[in-house]
mmCIF file of C-alpha atoms and ligand atoms in Angstrom:
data_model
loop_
_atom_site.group_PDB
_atom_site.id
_atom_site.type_symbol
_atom_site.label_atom_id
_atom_site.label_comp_id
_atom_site.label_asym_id
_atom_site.label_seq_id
_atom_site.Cartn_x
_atom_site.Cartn_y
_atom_site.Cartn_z
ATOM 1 C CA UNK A 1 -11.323 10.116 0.273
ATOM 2 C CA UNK A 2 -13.639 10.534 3.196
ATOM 3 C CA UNK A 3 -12.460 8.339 6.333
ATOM 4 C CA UNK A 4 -15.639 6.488 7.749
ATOM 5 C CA UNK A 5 -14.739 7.269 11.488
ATOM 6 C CA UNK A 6 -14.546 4.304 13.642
ATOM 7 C CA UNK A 7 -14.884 3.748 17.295
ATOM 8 C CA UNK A 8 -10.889 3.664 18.042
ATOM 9 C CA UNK A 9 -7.594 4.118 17.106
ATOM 10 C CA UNK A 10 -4.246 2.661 18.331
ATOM 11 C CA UNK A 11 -1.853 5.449 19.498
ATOM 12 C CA UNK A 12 1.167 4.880 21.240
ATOM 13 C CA UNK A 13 0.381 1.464 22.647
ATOM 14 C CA UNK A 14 -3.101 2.732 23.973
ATOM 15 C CA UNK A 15 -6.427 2.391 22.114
ATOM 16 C CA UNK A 16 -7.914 6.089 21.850
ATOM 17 C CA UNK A 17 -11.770 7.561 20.756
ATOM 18 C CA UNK A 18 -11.113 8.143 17.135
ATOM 19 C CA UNK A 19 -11.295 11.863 18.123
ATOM 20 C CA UNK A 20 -8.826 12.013 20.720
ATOM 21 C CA UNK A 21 -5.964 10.467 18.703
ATOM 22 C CA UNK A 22 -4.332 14.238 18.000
ATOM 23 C CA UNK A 23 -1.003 15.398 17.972
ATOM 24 C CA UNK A 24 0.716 18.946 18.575
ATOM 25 C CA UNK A 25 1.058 21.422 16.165
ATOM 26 C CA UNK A 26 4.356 21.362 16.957
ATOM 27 C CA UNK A 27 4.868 17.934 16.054
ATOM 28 C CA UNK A 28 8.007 17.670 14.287
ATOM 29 C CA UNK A 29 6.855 15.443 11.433
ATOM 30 C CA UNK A 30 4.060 17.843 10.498
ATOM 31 C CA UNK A 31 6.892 20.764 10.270
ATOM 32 C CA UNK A 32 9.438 18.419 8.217
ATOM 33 C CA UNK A 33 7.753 15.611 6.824
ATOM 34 C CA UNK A 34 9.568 13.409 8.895
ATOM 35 C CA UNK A 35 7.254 10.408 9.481
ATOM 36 C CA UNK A 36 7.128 6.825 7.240
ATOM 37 C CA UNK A 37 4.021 5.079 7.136
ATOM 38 C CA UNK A 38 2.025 2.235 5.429
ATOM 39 C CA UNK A 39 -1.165 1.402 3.394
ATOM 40 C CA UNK A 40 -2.306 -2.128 4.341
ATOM 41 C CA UNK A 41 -5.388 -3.937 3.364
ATOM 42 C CA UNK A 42 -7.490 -6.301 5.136
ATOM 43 C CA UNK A 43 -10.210 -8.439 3.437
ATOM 44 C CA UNK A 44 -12.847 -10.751 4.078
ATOM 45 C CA UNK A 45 -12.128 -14.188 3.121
ATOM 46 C CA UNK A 46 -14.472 -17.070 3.641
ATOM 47 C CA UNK A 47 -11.861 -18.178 6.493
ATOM 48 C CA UNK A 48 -12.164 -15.011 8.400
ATOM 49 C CA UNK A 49 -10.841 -11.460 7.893
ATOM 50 C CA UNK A 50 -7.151 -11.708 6.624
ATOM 51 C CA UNK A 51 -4.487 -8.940 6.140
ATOM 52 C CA UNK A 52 -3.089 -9.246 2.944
ATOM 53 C CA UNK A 53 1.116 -9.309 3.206
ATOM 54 C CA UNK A 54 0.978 -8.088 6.538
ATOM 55 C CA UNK A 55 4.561 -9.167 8.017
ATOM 56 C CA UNK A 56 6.177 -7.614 5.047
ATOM 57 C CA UNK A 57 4.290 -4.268 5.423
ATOM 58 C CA UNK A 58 4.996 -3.509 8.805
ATOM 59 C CA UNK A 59 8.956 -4.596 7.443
ATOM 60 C CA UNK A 60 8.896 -2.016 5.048
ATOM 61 C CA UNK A 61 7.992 0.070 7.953
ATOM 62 C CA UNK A 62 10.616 -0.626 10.169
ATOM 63 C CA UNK A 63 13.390 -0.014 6.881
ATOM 64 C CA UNK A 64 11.724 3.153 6.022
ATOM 65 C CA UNK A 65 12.330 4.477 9.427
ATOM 66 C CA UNK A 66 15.461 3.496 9.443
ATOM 67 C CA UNK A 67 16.437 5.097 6.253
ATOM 68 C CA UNK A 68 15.405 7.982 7.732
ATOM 69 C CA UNK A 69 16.457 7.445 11.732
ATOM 70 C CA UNK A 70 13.448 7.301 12.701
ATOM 71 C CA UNK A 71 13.834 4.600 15.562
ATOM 72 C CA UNK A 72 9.987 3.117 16.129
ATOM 73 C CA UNK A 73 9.711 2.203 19.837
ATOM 74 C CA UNK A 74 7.476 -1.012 18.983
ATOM 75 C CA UNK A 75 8.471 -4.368 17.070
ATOM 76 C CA UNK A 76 6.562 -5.853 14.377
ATOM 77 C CA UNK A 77 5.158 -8.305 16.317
ATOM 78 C CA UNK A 78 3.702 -5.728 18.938
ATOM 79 C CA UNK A 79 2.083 -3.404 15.935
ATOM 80 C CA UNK A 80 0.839 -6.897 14.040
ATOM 81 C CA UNK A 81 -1.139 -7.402 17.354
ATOM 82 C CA UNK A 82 -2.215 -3.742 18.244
ATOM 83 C CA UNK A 83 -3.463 -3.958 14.748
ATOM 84 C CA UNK A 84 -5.345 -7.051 14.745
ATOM 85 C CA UNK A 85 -6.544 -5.737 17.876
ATOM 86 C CA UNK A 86 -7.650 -2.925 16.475
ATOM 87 C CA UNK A 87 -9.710 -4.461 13.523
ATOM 88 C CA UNK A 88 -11.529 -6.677 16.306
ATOM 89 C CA UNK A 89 -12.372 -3.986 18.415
ATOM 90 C CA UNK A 90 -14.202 -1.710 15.584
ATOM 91 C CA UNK A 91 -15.702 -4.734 14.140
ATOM 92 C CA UNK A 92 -13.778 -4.061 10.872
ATOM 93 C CA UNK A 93 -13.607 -7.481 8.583
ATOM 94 C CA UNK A 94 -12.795 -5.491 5.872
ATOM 95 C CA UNK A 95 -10.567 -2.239 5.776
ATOM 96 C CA UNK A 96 -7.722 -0.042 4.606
ATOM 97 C CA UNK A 97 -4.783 0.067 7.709
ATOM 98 C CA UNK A 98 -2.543 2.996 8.088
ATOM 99 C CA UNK A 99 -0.043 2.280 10.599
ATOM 100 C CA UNK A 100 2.277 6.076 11.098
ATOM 101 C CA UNK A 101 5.144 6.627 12.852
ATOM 102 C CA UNK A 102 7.034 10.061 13.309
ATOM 103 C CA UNK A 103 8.990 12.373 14.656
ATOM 104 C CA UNK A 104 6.817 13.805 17.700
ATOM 105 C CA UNK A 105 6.552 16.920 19.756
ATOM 106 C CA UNK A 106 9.500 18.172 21.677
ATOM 107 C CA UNK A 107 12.140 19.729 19.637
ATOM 108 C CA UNK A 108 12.410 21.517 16.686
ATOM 109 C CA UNK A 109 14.950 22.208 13.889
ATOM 110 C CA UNK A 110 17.034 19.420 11.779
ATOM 111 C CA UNK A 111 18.538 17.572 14.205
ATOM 112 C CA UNK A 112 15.988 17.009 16.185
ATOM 113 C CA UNK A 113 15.741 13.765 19.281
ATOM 114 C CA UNK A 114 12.301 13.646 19.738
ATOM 115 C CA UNK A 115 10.102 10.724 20.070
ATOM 116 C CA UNK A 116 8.565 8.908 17.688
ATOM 117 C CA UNK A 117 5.155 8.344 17.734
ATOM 118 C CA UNK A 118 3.250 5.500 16.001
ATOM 119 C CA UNK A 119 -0.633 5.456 15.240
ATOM 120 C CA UNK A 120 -2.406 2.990 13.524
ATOM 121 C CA UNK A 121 -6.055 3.646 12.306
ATOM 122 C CA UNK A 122 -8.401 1.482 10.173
ATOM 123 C CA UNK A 123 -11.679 2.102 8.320
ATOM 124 C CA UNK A 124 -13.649 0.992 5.351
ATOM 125 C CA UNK A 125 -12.022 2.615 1.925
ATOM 126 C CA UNK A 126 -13.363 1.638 -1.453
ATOM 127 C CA UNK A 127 -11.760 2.108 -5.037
ATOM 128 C CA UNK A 128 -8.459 4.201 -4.770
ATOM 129 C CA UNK A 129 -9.286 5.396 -8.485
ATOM 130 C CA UNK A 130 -12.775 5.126 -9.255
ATOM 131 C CA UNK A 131 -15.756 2.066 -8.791
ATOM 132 C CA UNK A 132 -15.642 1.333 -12.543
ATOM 133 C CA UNK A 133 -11.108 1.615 -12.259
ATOM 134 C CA UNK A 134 -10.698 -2.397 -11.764
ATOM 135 C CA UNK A 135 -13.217 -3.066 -14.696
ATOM 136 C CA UNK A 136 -13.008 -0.311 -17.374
ATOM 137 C CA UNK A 137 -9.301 0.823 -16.721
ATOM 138 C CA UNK A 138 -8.033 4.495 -16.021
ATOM 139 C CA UNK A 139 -6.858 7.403 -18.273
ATOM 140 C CA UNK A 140 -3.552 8.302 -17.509
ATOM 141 C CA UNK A 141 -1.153 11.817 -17.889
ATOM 142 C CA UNK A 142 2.725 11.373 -17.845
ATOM 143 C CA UNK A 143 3.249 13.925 -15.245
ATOM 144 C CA UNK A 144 5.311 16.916 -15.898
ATOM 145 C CA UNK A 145 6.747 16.729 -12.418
ATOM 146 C CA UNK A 146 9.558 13.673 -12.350
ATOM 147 C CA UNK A 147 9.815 11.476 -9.363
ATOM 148 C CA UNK A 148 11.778 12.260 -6.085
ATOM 149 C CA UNK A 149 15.308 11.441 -6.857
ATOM 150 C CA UNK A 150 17.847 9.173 -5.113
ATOM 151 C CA UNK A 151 20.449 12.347 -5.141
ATOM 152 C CA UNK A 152 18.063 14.015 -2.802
ATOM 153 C CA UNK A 153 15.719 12.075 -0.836
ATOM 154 C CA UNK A 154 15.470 7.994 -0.444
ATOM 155 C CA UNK A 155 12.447 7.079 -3.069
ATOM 156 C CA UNK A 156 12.754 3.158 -1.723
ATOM 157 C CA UNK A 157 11.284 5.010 2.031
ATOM 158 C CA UNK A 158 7.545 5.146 2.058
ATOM 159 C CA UNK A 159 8.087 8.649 4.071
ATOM 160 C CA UNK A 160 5.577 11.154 4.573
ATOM 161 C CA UNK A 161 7.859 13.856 2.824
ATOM 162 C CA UNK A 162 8.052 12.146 -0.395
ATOM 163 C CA UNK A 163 4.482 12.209 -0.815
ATOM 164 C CA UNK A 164 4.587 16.107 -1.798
ATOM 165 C CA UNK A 165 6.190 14.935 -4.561
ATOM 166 C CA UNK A 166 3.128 12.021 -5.472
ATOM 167 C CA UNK A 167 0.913 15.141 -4.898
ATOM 168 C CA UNK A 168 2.032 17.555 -7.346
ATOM 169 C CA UNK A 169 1.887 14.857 -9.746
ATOM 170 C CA UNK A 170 -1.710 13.587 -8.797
ATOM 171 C CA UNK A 171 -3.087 17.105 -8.386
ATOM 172 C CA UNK A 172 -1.804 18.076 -11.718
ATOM 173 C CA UNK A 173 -3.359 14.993 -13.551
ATOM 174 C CA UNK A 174 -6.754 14.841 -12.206
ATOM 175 C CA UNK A 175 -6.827 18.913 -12.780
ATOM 176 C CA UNK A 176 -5.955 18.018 -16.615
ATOM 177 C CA UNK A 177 -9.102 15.280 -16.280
ATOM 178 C CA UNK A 178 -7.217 12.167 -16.123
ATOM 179 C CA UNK A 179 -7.376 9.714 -13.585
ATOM 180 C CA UNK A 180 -4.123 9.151 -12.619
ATOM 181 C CA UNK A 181 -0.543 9.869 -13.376
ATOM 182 C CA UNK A 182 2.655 8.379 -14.431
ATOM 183 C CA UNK A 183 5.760 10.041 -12.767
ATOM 184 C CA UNK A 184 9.045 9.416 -15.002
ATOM 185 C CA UNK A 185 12.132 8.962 -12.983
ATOM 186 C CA UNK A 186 14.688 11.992 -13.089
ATOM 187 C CA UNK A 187 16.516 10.270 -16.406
ATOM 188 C CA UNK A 188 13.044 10.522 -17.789
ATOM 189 C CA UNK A 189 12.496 6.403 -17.972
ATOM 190 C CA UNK A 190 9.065 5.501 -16.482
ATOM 191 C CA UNK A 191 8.815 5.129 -12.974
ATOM 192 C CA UNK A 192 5.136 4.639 -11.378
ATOM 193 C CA UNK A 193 2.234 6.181 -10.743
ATOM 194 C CA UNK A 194 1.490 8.819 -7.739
ATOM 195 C CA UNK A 195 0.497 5.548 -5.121
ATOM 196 C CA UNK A 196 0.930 2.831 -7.292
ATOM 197 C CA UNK A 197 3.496 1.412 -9.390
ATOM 198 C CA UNK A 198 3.501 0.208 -12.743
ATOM 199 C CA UNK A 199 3.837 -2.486 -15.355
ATOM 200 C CA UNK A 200 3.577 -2.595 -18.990
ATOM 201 C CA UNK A 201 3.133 -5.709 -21.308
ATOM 202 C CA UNK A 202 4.841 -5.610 -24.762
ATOM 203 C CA UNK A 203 5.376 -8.366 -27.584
ATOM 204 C CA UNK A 204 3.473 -10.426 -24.534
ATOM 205 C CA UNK A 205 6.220 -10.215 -22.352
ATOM 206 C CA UNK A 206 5.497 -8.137 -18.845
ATOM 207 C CA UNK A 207 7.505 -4.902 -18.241
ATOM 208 C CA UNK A 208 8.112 -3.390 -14.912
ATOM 209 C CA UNK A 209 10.968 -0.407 -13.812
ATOM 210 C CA UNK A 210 13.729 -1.643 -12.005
ATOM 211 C CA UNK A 211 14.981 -0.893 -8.530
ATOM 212 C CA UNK A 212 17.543 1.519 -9.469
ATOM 213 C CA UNK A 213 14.401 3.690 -11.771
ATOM 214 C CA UNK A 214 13.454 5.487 -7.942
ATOM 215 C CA UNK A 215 10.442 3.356 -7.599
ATOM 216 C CA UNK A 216 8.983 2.200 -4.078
ATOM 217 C CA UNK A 217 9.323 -1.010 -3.671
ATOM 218 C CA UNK A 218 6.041 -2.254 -3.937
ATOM 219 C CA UNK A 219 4.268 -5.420 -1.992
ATOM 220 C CA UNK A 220 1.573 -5.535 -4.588
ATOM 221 C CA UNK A 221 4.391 -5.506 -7.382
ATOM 222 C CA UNK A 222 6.136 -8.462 -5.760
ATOM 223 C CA UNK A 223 3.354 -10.214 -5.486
ATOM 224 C CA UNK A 224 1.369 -9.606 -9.050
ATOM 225 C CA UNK A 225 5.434 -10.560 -9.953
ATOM 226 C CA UNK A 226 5.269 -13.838 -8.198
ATOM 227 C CA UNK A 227 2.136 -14.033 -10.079
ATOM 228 C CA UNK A 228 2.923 -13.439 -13.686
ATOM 229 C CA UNK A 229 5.877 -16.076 -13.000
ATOM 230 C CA UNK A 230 3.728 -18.525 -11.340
ATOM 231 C CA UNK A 231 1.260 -18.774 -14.526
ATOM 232 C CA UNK A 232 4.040 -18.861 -17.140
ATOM 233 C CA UNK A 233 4.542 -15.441 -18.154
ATOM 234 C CA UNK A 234 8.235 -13.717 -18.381
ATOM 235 C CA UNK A 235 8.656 -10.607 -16.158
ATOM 236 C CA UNK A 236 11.529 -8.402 -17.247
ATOM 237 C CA UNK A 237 12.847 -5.403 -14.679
ATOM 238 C CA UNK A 238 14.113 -3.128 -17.233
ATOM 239 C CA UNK A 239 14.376 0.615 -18.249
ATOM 240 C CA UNK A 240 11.230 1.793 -19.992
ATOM 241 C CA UNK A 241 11.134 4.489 -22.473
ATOM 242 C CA UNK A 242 8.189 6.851 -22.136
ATOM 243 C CA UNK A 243 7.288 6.153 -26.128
ATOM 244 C CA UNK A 244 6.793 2.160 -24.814
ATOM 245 C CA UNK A 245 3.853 3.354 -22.795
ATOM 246 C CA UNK A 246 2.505 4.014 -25.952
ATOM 247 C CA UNK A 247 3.379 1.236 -27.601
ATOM 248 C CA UNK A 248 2.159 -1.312 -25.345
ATOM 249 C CA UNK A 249 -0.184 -3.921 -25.975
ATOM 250 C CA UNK A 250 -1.268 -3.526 -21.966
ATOM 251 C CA UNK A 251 -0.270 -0.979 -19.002
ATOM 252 C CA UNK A 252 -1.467 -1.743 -15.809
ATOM 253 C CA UNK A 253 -0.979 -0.198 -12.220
ATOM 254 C CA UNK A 254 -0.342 -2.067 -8.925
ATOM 255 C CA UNK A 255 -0.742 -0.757 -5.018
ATOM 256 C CA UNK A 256 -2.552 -1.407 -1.943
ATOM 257 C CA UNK A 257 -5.243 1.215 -2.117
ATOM 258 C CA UNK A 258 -5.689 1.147 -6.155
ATOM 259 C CA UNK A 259 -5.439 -3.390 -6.163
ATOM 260 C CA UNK A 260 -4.314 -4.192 -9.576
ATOM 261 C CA UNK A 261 -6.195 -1.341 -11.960
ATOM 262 C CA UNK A 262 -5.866 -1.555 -15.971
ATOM 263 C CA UNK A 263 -4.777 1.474 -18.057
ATOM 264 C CA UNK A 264 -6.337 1.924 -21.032
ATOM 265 C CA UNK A 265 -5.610 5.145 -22.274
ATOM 266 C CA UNK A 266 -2.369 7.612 -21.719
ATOM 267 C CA UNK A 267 -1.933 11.065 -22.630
ATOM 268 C CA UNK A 268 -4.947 10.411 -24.844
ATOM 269 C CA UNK A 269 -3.143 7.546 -26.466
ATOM 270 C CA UNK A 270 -5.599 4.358 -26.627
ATOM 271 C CA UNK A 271 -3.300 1.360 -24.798
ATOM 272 C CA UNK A 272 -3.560 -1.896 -27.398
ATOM 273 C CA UNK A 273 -7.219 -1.864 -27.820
ATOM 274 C CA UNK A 274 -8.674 1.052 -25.464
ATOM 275 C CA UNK A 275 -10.005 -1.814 -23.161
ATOM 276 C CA UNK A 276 -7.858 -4.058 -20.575
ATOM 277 C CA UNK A 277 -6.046 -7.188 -22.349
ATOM 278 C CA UNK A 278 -6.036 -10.090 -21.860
ATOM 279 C CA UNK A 279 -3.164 -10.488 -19.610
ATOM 280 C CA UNK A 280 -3.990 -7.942 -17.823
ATOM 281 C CA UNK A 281 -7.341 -9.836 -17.125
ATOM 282 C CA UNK A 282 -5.908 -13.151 -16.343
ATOM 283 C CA UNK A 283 -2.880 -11.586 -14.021
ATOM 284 C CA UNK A 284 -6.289 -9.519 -12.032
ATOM 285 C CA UNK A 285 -8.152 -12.385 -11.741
ATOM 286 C CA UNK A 286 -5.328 -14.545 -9.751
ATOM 287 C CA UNK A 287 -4.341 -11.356 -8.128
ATOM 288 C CA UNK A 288 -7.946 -11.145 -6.760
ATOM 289 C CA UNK A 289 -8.356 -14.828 -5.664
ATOM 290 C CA UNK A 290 -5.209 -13.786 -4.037
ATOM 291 C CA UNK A 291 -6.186 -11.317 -1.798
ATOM 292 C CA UNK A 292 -9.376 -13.401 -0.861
ATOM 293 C CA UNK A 293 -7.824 -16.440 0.097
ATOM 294 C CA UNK A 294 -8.904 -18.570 -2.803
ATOM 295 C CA UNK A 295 -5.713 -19.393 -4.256
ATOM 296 C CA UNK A 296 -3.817 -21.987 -2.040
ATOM 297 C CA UNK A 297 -0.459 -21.276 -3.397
ATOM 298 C CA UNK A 298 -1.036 -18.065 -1.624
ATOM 299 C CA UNK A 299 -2.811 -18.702 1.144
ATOM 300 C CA UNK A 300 1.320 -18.044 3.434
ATOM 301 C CA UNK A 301 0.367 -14.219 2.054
ATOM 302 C CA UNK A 302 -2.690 -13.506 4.297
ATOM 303 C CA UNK A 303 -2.667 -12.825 8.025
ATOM 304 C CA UNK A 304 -5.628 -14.020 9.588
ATOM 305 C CA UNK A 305 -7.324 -11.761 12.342
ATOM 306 C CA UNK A 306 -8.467 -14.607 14.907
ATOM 307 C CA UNK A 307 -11.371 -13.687 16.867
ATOM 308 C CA UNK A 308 -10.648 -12.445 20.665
ATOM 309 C CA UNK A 309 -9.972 -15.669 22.826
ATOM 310 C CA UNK A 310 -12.480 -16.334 25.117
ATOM 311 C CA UNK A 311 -11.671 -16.722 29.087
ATOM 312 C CA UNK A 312 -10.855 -20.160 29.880
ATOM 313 C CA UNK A 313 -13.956 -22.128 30.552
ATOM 314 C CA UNK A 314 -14.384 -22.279 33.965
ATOM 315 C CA UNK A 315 -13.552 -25.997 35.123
ATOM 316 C CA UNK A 316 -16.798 -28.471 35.111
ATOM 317 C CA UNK A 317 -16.290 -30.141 38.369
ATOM 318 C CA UNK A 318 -19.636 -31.335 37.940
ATOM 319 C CA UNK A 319 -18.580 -34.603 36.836
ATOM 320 C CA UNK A 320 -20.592 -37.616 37.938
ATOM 321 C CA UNK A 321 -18.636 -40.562 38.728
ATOM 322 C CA UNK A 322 -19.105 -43.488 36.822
ATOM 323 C CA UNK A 323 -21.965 -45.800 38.275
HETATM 324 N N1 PPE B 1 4.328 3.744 -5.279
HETATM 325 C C1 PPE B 1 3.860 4.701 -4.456
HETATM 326 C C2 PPE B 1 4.401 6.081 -4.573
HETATM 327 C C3 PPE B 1 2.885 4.368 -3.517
HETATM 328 O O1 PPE B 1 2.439 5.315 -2.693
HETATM 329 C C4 PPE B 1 2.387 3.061 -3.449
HETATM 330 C C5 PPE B 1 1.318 2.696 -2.462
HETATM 331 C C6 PPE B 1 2.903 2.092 -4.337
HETATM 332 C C7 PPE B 1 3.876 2.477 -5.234
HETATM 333 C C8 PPE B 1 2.478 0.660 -4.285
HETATM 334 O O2 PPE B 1 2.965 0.020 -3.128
HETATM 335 P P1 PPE B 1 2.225 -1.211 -2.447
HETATM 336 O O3 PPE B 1 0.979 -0.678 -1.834
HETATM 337 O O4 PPE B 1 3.196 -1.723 -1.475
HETATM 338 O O5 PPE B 1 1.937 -2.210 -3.517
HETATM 339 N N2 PPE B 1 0.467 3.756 -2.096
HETATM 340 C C9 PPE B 1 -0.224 3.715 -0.824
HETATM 341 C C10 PPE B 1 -0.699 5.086 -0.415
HETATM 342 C C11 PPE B 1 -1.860 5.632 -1.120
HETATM 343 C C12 PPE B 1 -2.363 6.945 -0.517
HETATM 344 O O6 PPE B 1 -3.005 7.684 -1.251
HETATM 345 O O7 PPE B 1 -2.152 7.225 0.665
HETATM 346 C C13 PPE B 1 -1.309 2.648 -0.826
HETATM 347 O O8 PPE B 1 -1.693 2.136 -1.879
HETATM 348 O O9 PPE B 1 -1.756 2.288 0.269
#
């Protein structure tokens, strides 16, 4: 993914040039992972540019920090407003937001007190897996490298670390010629995909791993959830067996950067027909009028970017008394 520079970036309560917002190389999180960070979309909606699920990004934030003890110096509030900020000040009405906080320069070693330093950037990022992804589906591998496991490291933290682990996985699937792939959890049930987790429909009921299968605990999975419930369909959290990704009658995938992307083939299996079902289709369509503010039910979801207040008008004390 190229990043379409823009104009600024928030760093440590300041806006910076895009090009000045640079760390040390002695920056602890770059020597230890140490840093948590989020993927947050904003799109245009016919009331205005609207961050989809903001409040409960920047939450998941704050917990994955503190999973880690990684103290952010800034609220929620204070990074909601540096980011919409941010958005008006590059003109951005549409965009992919990566707020990052973590450990900064100053110390070294494992038990390190330095800072933490938070960034947040925005710019224009298309399909996560491919223009024709959200139409035509994906071709999936199961990965032969299992996902991060709680006995280690915290897989419910979106942390900078664990994303070594996403990158093995992703490297060694689009290598192979697939689009994606499907990490199994360390009892080898499925877990989700390298940035995106996942759900699979069977006997027309919709299947998605559990907490306790070392997923992250993903916004667009609540919400395409909330969804599924909403328009009548049963959701079960449950243990999936790899063979059932086979089996399915549907698979799809659900993140910020990928939306809601259909699966139709894994580990050269076709999934039910070879082309996206039917409740995949219907559970994308919502999901879509979702993030665009056509669905009322969901309108509490967006955060809308207001434009900058003007000054106060300047009192008219022009007024002509009444004759
Ligand atoms: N699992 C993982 C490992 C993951 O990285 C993501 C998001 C999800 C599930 C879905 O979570 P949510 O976005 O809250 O529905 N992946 C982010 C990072 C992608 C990247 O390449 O960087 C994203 O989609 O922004």
């Amino acid at each position: 993914m190229n990043m379409e520079r823009q104009e600024l970036i928030w760093q440590n309560g300041e806006f910076v040039a895009w090009e000045d917002a640079q760390v040390h190389v002695l920056t602890h999180g770059l020597h230890y992972g140490t840093g948590v960070f989020e993927g947050i979309r904003c799109y245009e909606t016919a009331r205005g540019p609207a961050i989809f699920r903001h409040a409960d990004h920047l939450d998941r934030l704050h917990k994955s920090a503190d999973l880690y003890f990684l103290e952010i110096p800034y609220g929620t509030e204070e990074l909601r407003q540096a980011t919409h900020e941010l958005l008006r000040r590059c003109n951005l009405r549409s965009a992919y937001i990566r707020p990052i906080a973590f450990r900064g320069y100053g110390e070294l070693g494992l038990y390190a007190k330095s800072g933490i330093e938070v960034a947040i950037a925005a710019w224009p990022w298309g399909a996560y897996l491919g223009e024709e992804s959200k139409g035509g589906g994906i071709r999936a591998k199961v990965s032969s490298w299992r996902r991060i496991s709680p006995a280690s490291t915290l897989p419910h933290a979106k942390a900078s670390g664990s994303y070594l682990n996403s990158i093995l996985a992703k490297t060694e699937s689009a290598n192979a010629g697939y689009d994606e792939a499907i990490l199994l959890d360390e009892r080898g049930f499925v877990c989700e995909g390298s940035g995106e987790n996942i759900f699979v429909v069977r006997e027309g009921e919709i299947l998605t791993p559990p907490h306790v299968a070392s997923i992250l605990d993903g916004i667009n999975r609540k919400s395409v959830i909330q969804i599924a419930r909403d328009l009548g369909y049963t959701v079960v959290e449950r243990d999936i067996a790899r063979s059932e990704l086979y089996l399915a009658e549907e698979v799809f995938m659900t993140g910020t950067a990928a939306e809601m992307v259909p699966v139709r083939e894994i580990d050269d299996h076709r999934v039910g027909g070879g082309e996206p079902g039917e409740i995949t289709r219907h559970l994308q369509a919502k999901f879509e009028d979702a993030l665009y503010g056509r669905a009322d039910e969901y309108l509490e979801w967006l955060d809308f970017v207001e434009p900058a207040e003007r000054p106060a008008a300047v009192e008219d004390d022009r007024i002509t008394p009444a004759a």
